[in-house]
mmCIF file of C-alpha atoms in Angstrom:
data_model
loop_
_atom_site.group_PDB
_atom_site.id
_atom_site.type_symbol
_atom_site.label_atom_id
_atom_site.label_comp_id
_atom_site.label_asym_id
_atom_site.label_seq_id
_atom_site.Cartn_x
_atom_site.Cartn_y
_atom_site.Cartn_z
ATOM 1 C CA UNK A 1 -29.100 33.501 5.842
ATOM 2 C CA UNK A 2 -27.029 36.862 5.861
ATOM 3 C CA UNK A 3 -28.237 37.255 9.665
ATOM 4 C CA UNK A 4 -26.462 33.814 10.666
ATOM 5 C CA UNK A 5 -23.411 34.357 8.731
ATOM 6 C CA UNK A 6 -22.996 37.632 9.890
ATOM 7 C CA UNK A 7 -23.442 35.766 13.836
ATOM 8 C CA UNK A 8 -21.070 32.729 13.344
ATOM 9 C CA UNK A 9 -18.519 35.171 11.105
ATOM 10 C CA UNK A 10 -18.080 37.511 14.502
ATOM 11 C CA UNK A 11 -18.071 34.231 16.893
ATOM 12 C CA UNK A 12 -15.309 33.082 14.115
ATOM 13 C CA UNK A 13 -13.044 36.391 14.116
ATOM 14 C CA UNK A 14 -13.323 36.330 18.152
ATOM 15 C CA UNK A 15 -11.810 32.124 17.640
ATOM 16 C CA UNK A 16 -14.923 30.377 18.085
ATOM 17 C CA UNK A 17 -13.627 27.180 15.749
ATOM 18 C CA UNK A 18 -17.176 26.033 16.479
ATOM 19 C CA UNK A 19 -19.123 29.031 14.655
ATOM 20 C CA UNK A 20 -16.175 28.758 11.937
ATOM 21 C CA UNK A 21 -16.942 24.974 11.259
ATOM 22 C CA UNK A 22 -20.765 25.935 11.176
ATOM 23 C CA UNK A 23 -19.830 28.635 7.908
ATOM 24 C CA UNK A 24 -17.853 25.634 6.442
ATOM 25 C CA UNK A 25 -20.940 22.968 6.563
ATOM 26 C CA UNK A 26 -23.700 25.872 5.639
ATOM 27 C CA UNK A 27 -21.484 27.109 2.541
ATOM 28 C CA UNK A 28 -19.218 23.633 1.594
ATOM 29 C CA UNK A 29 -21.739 22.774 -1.294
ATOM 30 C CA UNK A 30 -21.577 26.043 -2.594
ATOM 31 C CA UNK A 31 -18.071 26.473 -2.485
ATOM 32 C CA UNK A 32 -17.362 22.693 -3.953
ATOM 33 C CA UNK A 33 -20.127 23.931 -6.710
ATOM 34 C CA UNK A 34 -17.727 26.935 -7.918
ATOM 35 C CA UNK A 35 -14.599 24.664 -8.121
ATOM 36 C CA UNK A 36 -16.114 21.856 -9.993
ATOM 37 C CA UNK A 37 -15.774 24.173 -12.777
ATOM 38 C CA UNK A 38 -12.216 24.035 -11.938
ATOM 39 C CA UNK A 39 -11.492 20.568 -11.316
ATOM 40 C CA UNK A 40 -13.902 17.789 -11.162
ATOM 41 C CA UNK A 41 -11.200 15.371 -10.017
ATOM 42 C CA UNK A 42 -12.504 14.728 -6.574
ATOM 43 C CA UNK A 43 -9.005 14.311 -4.900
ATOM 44 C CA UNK A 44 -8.531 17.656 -6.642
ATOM 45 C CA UNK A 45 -11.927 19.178 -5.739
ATOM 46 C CA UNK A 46 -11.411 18.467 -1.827
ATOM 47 C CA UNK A 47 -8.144 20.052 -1.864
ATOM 48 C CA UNK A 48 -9.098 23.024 -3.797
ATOM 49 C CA UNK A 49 -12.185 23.137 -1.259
ATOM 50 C CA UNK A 50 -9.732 22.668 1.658
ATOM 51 C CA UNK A 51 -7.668 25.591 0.481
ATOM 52 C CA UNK A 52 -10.510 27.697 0.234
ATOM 53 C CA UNK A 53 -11.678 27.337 3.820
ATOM 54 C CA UNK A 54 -8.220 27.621 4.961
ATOM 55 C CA UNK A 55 -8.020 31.018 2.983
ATOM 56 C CA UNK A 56 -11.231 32.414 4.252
ATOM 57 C CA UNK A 57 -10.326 31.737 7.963
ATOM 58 C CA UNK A 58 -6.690 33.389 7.825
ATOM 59 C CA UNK A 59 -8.241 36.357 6.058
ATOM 60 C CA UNK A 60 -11.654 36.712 8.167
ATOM 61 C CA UNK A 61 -10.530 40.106 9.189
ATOM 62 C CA UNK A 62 -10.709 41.567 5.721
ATOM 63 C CA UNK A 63 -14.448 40.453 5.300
ATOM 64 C CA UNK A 64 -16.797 43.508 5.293
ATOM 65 C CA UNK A 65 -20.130 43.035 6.578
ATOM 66 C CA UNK A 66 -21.545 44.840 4.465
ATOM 67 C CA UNK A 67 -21.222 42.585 1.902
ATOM 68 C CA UNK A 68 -22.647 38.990 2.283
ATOM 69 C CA UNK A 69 -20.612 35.977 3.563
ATOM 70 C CA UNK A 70 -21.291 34.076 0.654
ATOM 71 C CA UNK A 71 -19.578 36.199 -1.942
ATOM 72 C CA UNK A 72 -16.643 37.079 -0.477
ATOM 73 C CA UNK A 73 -16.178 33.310 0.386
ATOM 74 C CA UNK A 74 -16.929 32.360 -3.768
ATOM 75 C CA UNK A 75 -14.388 35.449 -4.325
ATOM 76 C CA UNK A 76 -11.615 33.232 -2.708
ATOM 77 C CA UNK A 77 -13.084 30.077 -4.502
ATOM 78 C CA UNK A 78 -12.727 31.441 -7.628
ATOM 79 C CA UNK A 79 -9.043 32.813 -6.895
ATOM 80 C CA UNK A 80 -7.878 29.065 -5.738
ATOM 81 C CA UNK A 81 -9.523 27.588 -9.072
ATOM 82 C CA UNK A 82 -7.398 29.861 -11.262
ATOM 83 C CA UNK A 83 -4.307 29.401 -9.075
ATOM 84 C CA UNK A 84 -4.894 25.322 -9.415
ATOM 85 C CA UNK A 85 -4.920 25.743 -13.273
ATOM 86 C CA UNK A 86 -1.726 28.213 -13.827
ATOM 87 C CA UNK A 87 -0.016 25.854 -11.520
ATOM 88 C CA UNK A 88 -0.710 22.696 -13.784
ATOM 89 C CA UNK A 89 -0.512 24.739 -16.514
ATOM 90 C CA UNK A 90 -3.972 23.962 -17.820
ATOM 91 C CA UNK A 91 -6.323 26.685 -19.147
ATOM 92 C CA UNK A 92 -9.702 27.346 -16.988
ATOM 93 C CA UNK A 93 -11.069 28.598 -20.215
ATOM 94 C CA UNK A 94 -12.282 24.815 -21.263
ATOM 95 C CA UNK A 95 -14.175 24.821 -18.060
ATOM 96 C CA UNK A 96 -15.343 27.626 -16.296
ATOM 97 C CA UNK A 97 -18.373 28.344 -18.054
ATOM 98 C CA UNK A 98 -20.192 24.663 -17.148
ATOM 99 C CA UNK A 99 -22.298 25.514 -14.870
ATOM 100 C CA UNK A 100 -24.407 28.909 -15.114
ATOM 101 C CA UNK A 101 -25.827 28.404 -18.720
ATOM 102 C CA UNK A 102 -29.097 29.440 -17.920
ATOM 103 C CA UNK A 103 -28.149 32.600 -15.811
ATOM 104 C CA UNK A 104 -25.482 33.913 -18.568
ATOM 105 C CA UNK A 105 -28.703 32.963 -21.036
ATOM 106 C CA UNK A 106 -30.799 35.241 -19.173
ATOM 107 C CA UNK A 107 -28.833 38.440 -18.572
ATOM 108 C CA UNK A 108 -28.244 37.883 -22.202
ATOM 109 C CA UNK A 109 -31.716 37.828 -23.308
ATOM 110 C CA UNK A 110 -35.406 39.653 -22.848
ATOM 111 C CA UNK A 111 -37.284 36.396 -23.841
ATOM 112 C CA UNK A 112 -37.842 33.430 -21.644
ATOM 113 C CA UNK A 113 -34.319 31.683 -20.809
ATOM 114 C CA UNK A 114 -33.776 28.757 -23.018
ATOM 115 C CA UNK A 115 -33.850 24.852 -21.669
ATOM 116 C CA UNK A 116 -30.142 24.091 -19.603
ATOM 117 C CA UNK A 117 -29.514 21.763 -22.753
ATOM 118 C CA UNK A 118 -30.325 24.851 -25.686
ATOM 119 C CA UNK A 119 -28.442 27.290 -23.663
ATOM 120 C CA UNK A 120 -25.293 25.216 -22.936
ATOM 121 C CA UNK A 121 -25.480 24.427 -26.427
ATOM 122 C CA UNK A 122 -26.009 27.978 -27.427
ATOM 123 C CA UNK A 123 -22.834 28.737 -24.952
ATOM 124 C CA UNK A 124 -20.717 26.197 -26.534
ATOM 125 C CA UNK A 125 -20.863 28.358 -29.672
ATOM 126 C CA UNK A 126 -18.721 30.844 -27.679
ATOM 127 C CA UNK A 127 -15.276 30.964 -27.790
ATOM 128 C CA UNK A 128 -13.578 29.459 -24.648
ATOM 129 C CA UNK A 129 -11.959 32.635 -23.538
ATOM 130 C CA UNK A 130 -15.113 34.576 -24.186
ATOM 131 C CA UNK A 131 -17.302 31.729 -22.126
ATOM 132 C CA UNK A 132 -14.332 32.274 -19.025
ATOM 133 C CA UNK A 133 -14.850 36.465 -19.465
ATOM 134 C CA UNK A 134 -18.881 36.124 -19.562
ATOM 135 C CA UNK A 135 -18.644 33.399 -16.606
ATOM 136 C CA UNK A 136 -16.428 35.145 -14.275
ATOM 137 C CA UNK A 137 -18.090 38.867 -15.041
ATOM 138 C CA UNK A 138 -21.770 37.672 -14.648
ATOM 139 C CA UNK A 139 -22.065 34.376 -12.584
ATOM 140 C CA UNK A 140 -19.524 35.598 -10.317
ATOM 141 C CA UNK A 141 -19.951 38.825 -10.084
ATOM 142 C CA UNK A 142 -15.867 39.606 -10.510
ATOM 143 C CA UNK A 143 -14.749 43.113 -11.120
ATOM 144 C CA UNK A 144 -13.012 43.816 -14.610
ATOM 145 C CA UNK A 145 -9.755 44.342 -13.043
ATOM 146 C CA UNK A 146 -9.781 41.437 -11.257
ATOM 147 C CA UNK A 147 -10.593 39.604 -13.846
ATOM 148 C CA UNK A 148 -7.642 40.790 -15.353
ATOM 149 C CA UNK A 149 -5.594 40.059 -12.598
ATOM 150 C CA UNK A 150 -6.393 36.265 -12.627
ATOM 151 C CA UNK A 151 -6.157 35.677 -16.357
ATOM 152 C CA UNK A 152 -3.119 37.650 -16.446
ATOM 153 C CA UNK A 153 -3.884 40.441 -18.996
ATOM 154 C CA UNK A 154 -4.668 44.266 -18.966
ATOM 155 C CA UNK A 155 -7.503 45.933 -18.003
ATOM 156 C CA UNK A 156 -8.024 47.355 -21.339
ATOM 157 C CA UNK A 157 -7.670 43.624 -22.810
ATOM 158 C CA UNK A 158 -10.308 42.477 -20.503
ATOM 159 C CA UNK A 159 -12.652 45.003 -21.521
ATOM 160 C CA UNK A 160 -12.264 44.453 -25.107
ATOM 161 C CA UNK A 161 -12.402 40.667 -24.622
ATOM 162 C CA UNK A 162 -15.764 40.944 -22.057
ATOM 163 C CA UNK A 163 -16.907 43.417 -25.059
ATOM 164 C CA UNK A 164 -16.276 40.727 -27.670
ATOM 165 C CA UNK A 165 -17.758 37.913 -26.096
ATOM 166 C CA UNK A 166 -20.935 39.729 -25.250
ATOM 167 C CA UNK A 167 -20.996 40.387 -29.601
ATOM 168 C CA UNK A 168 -20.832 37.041 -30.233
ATOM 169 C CA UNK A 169 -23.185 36.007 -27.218
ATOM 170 C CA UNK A 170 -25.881 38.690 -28.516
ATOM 171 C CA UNK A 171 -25.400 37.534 -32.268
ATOM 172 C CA UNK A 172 -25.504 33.876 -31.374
ATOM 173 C CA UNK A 173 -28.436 34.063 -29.515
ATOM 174 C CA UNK A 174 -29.992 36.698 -32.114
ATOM 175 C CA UNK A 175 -29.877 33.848 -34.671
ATOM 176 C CA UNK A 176 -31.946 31.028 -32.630
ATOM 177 C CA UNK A 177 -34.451 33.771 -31.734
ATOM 178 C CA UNK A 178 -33.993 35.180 -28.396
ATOM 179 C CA UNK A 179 -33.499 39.043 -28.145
ATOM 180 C CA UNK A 180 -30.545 39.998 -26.953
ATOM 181 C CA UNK A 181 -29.775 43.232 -25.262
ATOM 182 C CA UNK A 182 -26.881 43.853 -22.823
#
């Protein structure tokens, strides 16, 4: 929990490799979870994973314990995934928004989430960018602007695009008979 992350995180900063290597087998599933949407090229996948861990323990001076472990450690995740794909010059936008169907679904909607199949189906409606906006905003809980940042356009664009995409979601969703209110 929050408790023991907050524990082995101090041990960590203080160079307790020990407490560090405890974070990276409590959180390595989550962290491999995020990048799969990435990459699911394992050789790819354990790099990307690798480079995530190696982030987090250079930079475990900026975490604030205020905020939990978890999502400041998906933060980085997320930043190594969109670095991987400008680098090969691939677009995340074709994968991002795999996993998560059902939680998009439900902010999305007052009435019951639909089945994992209806709503990635539903989802797949969506343009790619709009899927990547939607993904990144509500799964991961990323600020506009950083958004922005990693995809490379303005704030303003990411606002109109995150406005968009939420249209489309509420109007797709609208027409197989869930209520949609953002």
């Amino acid at each position: 929990g929050e408790a023991t992350d907050l524990a082995l995180v101090r041990a960590a900063q203080a160079g307790d490799l020990e407490a560090f290597d405890q974070l990276v087998m409590t959180h390595q599933a989550t962290v491999s979870a995020v990048l799969f949407r990435f990459s699911s090229q394992r050789a790819d996948l354990e790099d990307l994973v690798q480079e995530t861990f190696i982030r987090a323990w250079r930079g475990l001076g900026t975490w604030q314990p205020d905020k939990p472990f978890i999502h400041w450690l998906k933060r980085i995740a997320v930043r190594v995934g969109l670095e991987f794909f400008r680098k090969n010059k691939r677009s995340p936008m074709s994968r991002l928004a795999n996993d998560g169907h059902d939680h998009l679904t439900k902010i999305a909607s007052e009435s019951p989430a639909p089945a994992s199949d209806e709503a990635a189906q539903l989802l797949s409606h969506l343009p790619p960018d709009q899927r990547t906006i939607l993904t990144l905003l509500h799964l991961e809980e990323m600020p506009l602007a950083e958004i922005a940042g990693h995809l490379g356009i303005s704030l303003a664009n990411a606002k109109i695009k995150a406005f968009r995409a939420r249209r489309t979601l509420k109007k797709i969703l609208t027409r197989h008979g869930y209520s949609a209110t953002f």
